Every structure is written in C-alpha cells, then in structure tokens.
mmCIF file of C-alpha atoms in Angstrom:
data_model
loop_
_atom_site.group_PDB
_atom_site.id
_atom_site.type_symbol
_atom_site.label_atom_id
_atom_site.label_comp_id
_atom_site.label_asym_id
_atom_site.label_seq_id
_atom_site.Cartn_x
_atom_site.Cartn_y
_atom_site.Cartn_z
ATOM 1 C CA UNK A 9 0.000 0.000 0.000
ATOM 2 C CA UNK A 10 1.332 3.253 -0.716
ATOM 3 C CA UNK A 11 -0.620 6.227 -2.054
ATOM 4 C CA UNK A 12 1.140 9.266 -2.888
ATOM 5 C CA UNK A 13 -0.077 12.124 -1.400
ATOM 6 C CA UNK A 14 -2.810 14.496 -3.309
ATOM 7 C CA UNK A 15 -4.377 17.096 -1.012
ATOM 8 C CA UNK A 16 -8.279 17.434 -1.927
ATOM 9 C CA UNK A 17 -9.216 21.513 -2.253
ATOM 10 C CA UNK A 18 -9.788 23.579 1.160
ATOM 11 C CA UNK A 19 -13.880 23.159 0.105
ATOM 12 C CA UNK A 20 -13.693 19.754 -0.716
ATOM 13 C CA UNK A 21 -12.131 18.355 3.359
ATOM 14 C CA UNK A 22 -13.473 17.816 6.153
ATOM 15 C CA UNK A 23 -16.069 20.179 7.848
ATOM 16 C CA UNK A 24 -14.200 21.919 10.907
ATOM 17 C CA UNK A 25 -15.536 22.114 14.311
ATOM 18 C CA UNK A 26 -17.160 25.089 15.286
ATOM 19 C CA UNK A 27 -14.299 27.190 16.438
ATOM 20 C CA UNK A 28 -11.261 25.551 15.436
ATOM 21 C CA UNK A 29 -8.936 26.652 12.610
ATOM 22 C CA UNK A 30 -8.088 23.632 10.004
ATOM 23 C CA UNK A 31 -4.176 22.295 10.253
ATOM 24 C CA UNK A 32 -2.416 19.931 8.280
ATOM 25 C CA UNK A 33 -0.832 17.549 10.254
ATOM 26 C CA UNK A 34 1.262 14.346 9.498
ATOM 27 C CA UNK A 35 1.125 11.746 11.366
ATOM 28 C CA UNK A 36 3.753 9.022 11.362
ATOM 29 C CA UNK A 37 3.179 5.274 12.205
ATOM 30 C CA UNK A 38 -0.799 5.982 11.428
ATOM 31 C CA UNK A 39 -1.696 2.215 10.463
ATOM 32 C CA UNK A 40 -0.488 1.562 14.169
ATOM 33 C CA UNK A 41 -2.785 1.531 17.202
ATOM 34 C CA UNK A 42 -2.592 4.795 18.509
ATOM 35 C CA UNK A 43 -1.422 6.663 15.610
ATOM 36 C CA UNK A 44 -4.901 5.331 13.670
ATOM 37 C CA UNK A 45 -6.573 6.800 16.140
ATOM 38 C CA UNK A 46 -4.854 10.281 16.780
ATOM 39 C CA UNK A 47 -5.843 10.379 12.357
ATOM 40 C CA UNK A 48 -9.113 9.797 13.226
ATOM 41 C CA UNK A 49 -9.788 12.650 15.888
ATOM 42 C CA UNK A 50 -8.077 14.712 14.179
ATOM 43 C CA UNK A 51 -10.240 14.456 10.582
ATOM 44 C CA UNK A 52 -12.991 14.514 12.868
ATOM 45 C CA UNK A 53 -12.592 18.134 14.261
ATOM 46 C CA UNK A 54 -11.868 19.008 10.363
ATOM 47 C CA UNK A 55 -8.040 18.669 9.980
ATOM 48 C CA UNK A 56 -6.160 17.704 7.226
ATOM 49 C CA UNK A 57 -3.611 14.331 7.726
ATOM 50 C CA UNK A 58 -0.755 13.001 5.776
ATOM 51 C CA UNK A 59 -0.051 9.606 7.295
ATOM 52 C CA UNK A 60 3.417 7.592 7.135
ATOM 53 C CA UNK A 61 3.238 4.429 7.444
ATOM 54 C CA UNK A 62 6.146 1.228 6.781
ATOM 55 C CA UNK A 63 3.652 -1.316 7.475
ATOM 56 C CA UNK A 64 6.483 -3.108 9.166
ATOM 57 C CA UNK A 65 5.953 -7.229 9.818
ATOM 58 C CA UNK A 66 5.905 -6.656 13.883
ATOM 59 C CA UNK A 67 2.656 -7.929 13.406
ATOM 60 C CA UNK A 68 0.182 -8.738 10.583
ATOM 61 C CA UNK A 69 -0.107 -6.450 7.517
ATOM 62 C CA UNK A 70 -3.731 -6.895 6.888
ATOM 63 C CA UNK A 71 -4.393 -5.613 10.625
ATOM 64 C CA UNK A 72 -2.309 -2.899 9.906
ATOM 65 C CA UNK A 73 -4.206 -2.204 6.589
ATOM 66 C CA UNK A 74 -7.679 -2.692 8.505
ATOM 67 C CA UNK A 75 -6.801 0.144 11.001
ATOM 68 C CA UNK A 76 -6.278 2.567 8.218
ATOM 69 C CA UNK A 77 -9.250 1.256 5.757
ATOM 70 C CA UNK A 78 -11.680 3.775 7.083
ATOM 71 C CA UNK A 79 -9.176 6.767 6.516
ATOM 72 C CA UNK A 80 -8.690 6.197 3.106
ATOM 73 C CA UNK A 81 -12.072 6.992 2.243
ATOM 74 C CA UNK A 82 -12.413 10.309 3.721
ATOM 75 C CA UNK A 83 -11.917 13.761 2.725
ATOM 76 C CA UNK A 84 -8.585 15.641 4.395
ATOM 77 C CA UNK A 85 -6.255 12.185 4.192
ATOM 78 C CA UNK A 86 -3.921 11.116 2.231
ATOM 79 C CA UNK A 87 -1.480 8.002 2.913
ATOM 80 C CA UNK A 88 2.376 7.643 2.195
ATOM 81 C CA UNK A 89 3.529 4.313 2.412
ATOM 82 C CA UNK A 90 7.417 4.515 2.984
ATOM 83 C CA UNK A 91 9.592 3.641 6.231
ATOM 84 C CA UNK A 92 10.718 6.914 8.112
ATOM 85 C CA UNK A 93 14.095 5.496 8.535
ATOM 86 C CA UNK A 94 15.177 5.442 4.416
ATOM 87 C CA UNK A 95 13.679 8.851 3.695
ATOM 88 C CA UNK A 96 14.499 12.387 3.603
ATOM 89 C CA UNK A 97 10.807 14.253 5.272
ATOM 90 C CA UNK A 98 11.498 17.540 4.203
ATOM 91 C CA UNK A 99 9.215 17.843 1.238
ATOM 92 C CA UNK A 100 6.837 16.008 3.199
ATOM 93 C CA UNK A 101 6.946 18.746 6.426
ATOM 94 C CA UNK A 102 6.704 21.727 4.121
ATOM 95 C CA UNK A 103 3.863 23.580 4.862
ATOM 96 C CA UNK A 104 2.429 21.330 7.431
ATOM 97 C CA UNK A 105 1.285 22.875 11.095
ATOM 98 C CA UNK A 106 2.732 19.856 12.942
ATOM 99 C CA UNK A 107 4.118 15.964 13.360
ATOM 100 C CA UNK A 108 2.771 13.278 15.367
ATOM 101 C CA UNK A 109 5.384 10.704 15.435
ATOM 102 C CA UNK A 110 4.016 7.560 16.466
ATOM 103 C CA UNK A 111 6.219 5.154 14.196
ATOM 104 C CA UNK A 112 8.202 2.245 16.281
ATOM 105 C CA UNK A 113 8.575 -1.189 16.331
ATOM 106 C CA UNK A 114 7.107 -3.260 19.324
ATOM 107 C CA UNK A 115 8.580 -3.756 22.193
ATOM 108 C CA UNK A 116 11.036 -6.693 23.790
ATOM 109 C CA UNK A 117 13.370 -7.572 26.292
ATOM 110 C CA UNK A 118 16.804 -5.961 25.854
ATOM 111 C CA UNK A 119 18.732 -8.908 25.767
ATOM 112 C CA UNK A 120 16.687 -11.100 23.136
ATOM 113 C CA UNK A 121 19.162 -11.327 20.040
ATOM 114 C CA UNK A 122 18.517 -9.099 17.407
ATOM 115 C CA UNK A 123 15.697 -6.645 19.126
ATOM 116 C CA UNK A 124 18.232 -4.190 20.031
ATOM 117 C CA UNK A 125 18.712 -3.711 16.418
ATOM 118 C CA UNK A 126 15.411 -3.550 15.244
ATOM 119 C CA UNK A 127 14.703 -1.021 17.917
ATOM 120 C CA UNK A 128 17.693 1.100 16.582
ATOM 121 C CA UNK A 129 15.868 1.997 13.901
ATOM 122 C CA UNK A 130 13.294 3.799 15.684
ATOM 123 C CA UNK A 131 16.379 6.184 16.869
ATOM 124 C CA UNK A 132 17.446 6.489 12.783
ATOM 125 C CA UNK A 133 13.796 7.103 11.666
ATOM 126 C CA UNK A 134 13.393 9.363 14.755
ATOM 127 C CA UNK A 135 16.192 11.142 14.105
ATOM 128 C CA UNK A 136 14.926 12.323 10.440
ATOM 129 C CA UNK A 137 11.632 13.517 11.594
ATOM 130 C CA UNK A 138 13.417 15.426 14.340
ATOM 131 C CA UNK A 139 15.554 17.128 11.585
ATOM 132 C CA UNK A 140 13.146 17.966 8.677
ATOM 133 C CA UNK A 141 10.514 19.260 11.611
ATOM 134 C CA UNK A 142 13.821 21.739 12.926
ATOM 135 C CA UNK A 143 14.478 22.854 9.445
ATOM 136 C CA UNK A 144 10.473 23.842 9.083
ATOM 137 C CA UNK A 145 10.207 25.028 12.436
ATOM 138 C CA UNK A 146 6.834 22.507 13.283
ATOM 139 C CA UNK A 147 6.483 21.495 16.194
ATOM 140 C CA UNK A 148 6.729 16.953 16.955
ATOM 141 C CA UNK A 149 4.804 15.295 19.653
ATOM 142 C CA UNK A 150 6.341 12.454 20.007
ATOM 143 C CA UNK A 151 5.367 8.593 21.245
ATOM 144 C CA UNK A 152 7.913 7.586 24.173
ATOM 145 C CA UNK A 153 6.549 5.032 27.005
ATOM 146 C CA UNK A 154 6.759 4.609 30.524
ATOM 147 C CA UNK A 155 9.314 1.479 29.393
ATOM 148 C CA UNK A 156 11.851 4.620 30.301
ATOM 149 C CA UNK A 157 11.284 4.168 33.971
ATOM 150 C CA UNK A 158 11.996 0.032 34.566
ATOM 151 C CA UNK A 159 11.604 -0.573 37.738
ATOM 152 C CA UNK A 160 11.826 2.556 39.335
ATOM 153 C CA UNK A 161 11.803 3.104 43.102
ATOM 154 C CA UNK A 162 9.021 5.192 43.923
ATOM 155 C CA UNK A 163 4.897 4.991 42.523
ATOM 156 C CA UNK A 164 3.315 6.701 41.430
ATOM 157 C CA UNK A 165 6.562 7.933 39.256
ATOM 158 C CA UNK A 166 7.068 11.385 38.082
ATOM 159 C CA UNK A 167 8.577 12.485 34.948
ATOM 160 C CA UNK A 168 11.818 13.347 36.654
ATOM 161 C CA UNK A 169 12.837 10.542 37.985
ATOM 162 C CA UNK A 170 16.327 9.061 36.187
ATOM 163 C CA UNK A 171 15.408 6.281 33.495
ATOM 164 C CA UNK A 172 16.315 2.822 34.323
ATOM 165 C CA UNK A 173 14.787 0.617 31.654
ATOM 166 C CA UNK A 174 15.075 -2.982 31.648
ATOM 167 C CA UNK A 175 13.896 -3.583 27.934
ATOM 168 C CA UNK A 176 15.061 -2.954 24.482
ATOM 169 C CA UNK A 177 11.905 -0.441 23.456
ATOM 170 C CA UNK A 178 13.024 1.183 26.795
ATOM 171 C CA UNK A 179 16.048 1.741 26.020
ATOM 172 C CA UNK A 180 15.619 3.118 22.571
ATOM 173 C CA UNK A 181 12.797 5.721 24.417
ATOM 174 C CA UNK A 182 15.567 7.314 26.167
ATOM 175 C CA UNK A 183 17.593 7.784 23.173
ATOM 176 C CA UNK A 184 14.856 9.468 21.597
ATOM 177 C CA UNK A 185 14.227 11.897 24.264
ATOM 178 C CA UNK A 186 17.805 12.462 24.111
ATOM 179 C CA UNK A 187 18.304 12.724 20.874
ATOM 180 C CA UNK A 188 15.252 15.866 20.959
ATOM 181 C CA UNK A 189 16.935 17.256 24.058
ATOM 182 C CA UNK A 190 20.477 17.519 21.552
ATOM 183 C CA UNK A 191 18.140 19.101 18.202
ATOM 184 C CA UNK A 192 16.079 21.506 20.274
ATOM 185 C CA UNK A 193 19.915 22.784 22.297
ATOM 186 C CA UNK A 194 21.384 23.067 18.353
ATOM 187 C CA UNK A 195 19.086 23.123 15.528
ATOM 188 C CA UNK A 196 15.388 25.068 17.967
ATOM 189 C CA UNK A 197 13.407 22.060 17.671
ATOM 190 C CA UNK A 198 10.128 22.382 19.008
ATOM 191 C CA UNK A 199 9.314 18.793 20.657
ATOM 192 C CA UNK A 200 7.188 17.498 23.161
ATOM 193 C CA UNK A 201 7.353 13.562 24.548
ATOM 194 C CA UNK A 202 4.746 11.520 25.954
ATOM 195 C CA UNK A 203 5.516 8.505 27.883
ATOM 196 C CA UNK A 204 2.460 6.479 27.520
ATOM 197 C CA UNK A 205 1.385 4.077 30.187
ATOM 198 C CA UNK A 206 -0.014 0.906 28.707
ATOM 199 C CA UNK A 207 -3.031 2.187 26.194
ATOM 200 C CA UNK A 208 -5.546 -0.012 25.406
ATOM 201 C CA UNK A 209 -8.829 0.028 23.437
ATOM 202 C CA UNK A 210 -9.886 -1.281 19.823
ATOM 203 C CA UNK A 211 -7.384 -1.916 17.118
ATOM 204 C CA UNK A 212 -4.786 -2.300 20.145
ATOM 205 C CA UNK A 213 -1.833 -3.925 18.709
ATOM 206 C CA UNK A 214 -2.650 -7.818 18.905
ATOM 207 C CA UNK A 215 0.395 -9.079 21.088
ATOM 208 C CA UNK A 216 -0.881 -6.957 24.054
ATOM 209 C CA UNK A 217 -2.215 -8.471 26.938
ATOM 210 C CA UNK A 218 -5.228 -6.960 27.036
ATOM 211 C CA UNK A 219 -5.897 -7.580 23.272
ATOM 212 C CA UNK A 220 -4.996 -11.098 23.633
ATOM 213 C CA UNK A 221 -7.343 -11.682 26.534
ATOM 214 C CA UNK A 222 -10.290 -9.860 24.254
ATOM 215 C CA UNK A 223 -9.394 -12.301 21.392
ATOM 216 C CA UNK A 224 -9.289 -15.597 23.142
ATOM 217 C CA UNK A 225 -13.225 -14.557 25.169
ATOM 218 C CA UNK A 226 -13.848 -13.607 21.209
ATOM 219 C CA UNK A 227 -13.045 -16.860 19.887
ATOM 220 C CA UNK A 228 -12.865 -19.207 22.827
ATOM 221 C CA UNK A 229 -9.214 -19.259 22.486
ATOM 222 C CA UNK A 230 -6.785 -19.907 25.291
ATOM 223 C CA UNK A 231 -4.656 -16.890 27.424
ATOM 224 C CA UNK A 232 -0.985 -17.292 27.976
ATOM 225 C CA UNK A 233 0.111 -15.582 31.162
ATOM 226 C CA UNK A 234 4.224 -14.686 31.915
ATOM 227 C CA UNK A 235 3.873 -14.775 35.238
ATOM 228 C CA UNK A 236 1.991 -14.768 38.271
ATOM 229 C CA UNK A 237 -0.525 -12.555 37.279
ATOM 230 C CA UNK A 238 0.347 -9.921 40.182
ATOM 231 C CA UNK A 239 2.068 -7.694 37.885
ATOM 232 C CA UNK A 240 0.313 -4.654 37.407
ATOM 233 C CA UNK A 241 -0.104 -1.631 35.214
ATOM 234 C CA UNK A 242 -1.640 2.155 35.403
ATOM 235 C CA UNK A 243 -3.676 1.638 31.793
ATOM 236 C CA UNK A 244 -4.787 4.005 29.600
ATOM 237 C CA UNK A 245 -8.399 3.949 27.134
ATOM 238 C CA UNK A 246 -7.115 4.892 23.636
ATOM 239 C CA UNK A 247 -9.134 8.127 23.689
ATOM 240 C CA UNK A 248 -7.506 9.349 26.757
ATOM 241 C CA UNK A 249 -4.601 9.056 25.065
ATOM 242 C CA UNK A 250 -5.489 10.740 22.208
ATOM 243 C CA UNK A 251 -6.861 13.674 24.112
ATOM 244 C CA UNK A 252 -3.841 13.971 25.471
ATOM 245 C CA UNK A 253 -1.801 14.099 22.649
ATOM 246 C CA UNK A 254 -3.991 16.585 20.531
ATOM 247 C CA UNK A 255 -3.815 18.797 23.648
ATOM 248 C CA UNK A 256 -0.100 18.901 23.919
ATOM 249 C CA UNK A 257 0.223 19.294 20.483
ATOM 250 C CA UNK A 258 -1.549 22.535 20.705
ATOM 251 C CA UNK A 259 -0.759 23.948 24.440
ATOM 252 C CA UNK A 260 2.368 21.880 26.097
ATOM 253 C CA UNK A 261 5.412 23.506 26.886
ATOM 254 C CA UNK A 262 8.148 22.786 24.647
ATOM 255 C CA UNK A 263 10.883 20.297 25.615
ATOM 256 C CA UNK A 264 8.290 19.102 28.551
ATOM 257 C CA UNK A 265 7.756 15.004 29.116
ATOM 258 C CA UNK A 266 4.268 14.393 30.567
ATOM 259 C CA UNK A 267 3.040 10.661 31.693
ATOM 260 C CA UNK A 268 -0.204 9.763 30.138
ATOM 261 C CA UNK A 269 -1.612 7.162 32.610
ATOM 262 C CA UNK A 270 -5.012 6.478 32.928
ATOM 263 C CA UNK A 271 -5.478 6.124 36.963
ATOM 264 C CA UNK A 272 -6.800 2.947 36.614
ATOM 265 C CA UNK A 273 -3.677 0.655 37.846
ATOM 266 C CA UNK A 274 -4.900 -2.923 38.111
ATOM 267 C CA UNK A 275 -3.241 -6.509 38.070
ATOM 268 C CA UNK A 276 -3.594 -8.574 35.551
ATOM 269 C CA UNK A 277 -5.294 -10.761 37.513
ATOM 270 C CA UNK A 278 -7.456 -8.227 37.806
ATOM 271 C CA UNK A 279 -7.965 -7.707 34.125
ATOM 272 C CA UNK A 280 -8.684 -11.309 33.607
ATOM 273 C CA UNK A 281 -11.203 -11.543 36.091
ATOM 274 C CA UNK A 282 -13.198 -8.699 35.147
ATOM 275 C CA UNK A 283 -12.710 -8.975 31.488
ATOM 276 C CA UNK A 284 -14.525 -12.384 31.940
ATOM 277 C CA UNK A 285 -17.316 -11.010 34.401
ATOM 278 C CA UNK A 286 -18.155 -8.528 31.366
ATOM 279 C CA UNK A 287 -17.595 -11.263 28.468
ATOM 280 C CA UNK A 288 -20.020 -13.353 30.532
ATOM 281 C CA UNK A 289 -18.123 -16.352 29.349
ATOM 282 C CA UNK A 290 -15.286 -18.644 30.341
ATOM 283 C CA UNK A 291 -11.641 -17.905 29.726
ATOM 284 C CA UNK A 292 -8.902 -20.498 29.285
ATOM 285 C CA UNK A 293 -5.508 -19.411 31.253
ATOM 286 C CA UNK A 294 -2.955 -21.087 31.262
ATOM 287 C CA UNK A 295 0.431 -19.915 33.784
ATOM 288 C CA UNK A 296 4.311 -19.465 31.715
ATOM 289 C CA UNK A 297 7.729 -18.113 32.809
ATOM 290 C CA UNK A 298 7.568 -14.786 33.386
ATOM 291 C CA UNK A 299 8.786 -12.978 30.442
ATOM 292 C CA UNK A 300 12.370 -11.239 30.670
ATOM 293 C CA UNK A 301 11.872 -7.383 30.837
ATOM 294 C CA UNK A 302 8.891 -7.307 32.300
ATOM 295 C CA UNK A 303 8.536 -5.118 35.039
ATOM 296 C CA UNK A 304 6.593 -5.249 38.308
ATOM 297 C CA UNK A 305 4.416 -2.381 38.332
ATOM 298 C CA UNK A 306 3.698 1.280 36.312
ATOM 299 C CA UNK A 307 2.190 3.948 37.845
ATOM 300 C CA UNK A 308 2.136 7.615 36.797
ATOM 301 C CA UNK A 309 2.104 10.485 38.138
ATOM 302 C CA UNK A 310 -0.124 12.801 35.756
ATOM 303 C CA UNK A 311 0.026 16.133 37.777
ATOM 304 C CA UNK A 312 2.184 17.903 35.210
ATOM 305 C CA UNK A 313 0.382 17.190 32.596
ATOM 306 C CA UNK A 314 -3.021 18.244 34.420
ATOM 307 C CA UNK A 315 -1.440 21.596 35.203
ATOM 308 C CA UNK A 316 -0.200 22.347 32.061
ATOM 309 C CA UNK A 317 -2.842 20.980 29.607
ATOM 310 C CA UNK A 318 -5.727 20.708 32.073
ATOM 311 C CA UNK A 319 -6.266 16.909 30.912
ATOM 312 C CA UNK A 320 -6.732 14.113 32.964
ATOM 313 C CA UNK A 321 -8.376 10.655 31.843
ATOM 314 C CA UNK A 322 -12.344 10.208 32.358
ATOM 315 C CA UNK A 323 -12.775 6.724 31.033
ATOM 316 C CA UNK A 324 -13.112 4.356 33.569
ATOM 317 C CA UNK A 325 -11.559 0.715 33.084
ATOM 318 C CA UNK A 326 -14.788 -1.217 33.223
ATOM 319 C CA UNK A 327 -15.669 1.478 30.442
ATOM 320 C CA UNK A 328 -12.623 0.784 28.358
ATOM 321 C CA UNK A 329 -12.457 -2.855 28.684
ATOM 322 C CA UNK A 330 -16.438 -3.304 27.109
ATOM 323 C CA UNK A 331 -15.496 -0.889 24.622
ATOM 324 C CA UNK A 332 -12.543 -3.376 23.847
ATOM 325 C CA UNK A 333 -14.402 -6.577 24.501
ATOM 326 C CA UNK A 334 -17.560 -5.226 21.850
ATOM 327 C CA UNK A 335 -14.781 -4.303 19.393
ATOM 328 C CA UNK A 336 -12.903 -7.612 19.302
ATOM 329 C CA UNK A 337 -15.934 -9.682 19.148
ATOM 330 C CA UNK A 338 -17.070 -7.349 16.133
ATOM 331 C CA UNK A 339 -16.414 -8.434 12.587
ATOM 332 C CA UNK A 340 -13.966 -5.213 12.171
ATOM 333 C CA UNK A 341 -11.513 -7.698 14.169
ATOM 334 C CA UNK A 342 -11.808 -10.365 12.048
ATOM 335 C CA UNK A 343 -9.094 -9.659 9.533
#
C-alpha cells in the first residue's frame, strides 16, 4: 500500500468544528494503534492528515491495513507508504502545522538477540523527523513510554525521575528523548514527549495483553500468562490518550515530558477476572515463565500534565475494557 499524497481543495475536506482553525498535520506510524486513532480525531474536528506508514511485519499487515481502511475513504487524508528510517521528510513537512510521530517497532526484552537492532531503527527514523521538523520550524509530539522508567523506586513515578529501563523499546525511548533534548539545544526544535502508560482500546496492537485476553473470550481461544498474574499496570483507554496528545500538540510547553496514565492501575489478575465477568463467558488461562523485561508495576504520576494541559483521563476501566471486549468480538476484528 502506498498512495502518494494528493491534497483534496480547502472546500472539498473535512467540515471543521465550530471554532477551530483547520491544520495539516502528518502523522507518522498511522496504520499503528494509537497513531490510527490520533488520524481519526483529528479528521474529525476538520483537519487535514498526511499519514506515514512502513507497514512493518511486527505484526500482521492486513491488521495494519484494517486500522487505516476507514481513513482512506475520507476527505482531508492522504497516505504515504514509505519507512521513516530510508527517507528524507522535508518535502513532506513543508507547509504542514505539525508531526505526530508515532512510528516504532514493538517492544522486547533488551537482551533477546537481534531486538536491540530492530529497535535502533526507531532512533534512525526518529532522528529524520526530528531534523526535517527543525528545518520547518513545526512542532513533533512524540510517542515515548513509561518502558523509560523500569523498575523505578518510587509509585506513582514522576517524569523526573532518572530512566532505568530494563527492555530494548526502553532503552531506545531514552535515546529518543535524548536525541530531541540535543536538536532543540542546536538546531530550535520544538518537541514534546509523551511517555504512555499501557493504552488499550480497539485496534490495540494484537500481542498486548489486554488484546490477547479480548481475542481468546472472542473466539474461545486460550490466554498465555508470563507470570503470576500480580504484575500490574496504570492503563490508559485509547481516547484518553489521544486527548492527550492533541492537547499537547496545541498547548504543552516545549521540551516538557508528561506521563499519560489512565489512573486505573490494576493486576492482571485483575484484568482477567473482570474482562470475563463482562464477556459473561469462560476464559482459558494457562500460567508461563515470566517474560524477561517485564517489570513489576507502572504507575504515573499525571500532575504535570493536568497543570499544564488541564487533561486528565475520564474513562473508567470497566468502560474501556467493554469498549474493547464489543470491538474484538465485532467483525472489524476479524481480519
């Protein structure tokens, strides 16, 4: 899939909401979970998108392609099918009022062979956007994780306490925050990073725990857990996240980190337990080894982004997790 892009006429996009000025805006790594979804709000309050997209093999192509099939057929975006990493973006930032940069691979221990690699190509493709956006003077918002943190030694964690990750996506997070800490000091990069605290919702990437769980209920499949089950998260409905993102994009300070965490932290016992109370149906676990860079426990502390931005998340998990459950049993899953 690649479409090169052809902007319709100003008259022929999408209707703006009342109040808000119409921006173009691209959006990279918009077949992906979140970045699908950060195309779709923002066509829906009348903006224009150019999405970038590898359509990598972390996971299947056809899911990839089923996120974006109901952007292709509206007004205000066009798709550009090309890997961040082997490209030179600044014909593609000309003119445009800001980047999203949600591209990345998925995530994995640090010391499984070869993920290191893959991961460093997140920093390459990183590095481009964070160079053509400099030379146009547009501001990025870009997708770090609360991977950054590890384990860290006090919950919930704040966006200044030191890094310590323990996987390979971790790792590679840092050097991206780095790396727009080193083009904002010598080339006035206007960057913001948001370390996301495990999102969830339809089209969630299908490896995810909480994905997997809504798949096997779905299809009466079985659920693998790493671990005990005790191992909990501070998770995050899609829309939150999205929220979020739009509303640094337009009013966070520049060079600021905020944690996006939905308040809801939970086990994953927990999960299990109610995702099968709202599934009304059986689930087959079954116990593994606990996965190598997993960590014990995220929690974030969302006060900085609540003073700056004014957001905080509203949906609560029971919320979320029908929302999740309805969309994986629908035939938009099926793909």
């Amino acid at each position: 899939m690649h479409v090169i892009p052809r902007w319709s006429a100003p008259n022929d996009g999408p209707h703006p909401a009342a109040g808000h000025r119409p921006a173009t805006y691209v959006v990279t790594g918009c077949a992906g979970f979140i970045g699908s979804h950060i195309a779709d709000a923002l066509l829906e309050r009348g903006d224009r998108v150019l999405g970038v997209d590898a359509f990598t093999d972390c996971y299947a192509r056809e899911t990839k392609e089923a996120n974006v099939a109901g952007l292709l057929c509206r007004r205000g975006f066009n798709l550009l099918g090309v890997d961040a990493a082997d490209v030179a973006l600044d014909v593609l930032f000309e003119g445009v009022d800001g980047v999203f940069h949600l591209a990345a691979r998925q995530g994995g221990p640090a010391e499984s062979e070869g993920t290191l690699e893959v991961h460093a190509r997140d920093v390459l493709a990183t590095r481009r956007v964070f160079e053509a956006a400099a030379h146009h003077g547009v501001r990025v918002v870009f997708a770090s994780s609360s991977s950054v943190y590890g384990n860290p030694e006090q919950y919930p964690t704040a966006e200044d306490t030191p890094p310590r990750p323990v996987s390979s996506c971790g790792v590679t997070k840092v050097c991206c925050e780095e790396l727009a800490e080193t083009y904002a000091t010598v080339a006035g990069l206007d960057f913001v990073a948001m370390r996301y605290f495990t999102v969830y919702g339809p089209r969630q990437r299908p490896d995810m725990a909480i994905a997997r769980i809504a798949a096997a209920l779905a299809d009466g499949g079985r659920f693998d857990v790493y671990g005990n089950g005790e191992q909990s998260r501070d998770v995050t409905y899609v829309d939150d996240a999205v929220l979020a993102t739009l509303a640094v994009m337009d009013a966070g300070q520049t060079g600021a980190i905020y944690n996006v965490g939905g308040g809801s932290e939970t086990s994953l016992r927990e999960v299990i337990e109610l995702c099968r109370q709202l599934g009304d149906r059986q689930l087959d676990v079954r116990y593994r080894r606990a996965a190598a860079g997993d960590v014990r426990r995220t929690a974030a502390d969302t006060s900085r982004i609540l003073a700056d931005v004014g957001w905080q998340p509203q949906t609560p998990l029971e919320e979320g997790l029908t929302a999740q459950l309805s969309w994986a049993a629908s035939p938009n899953a099926r793909v």
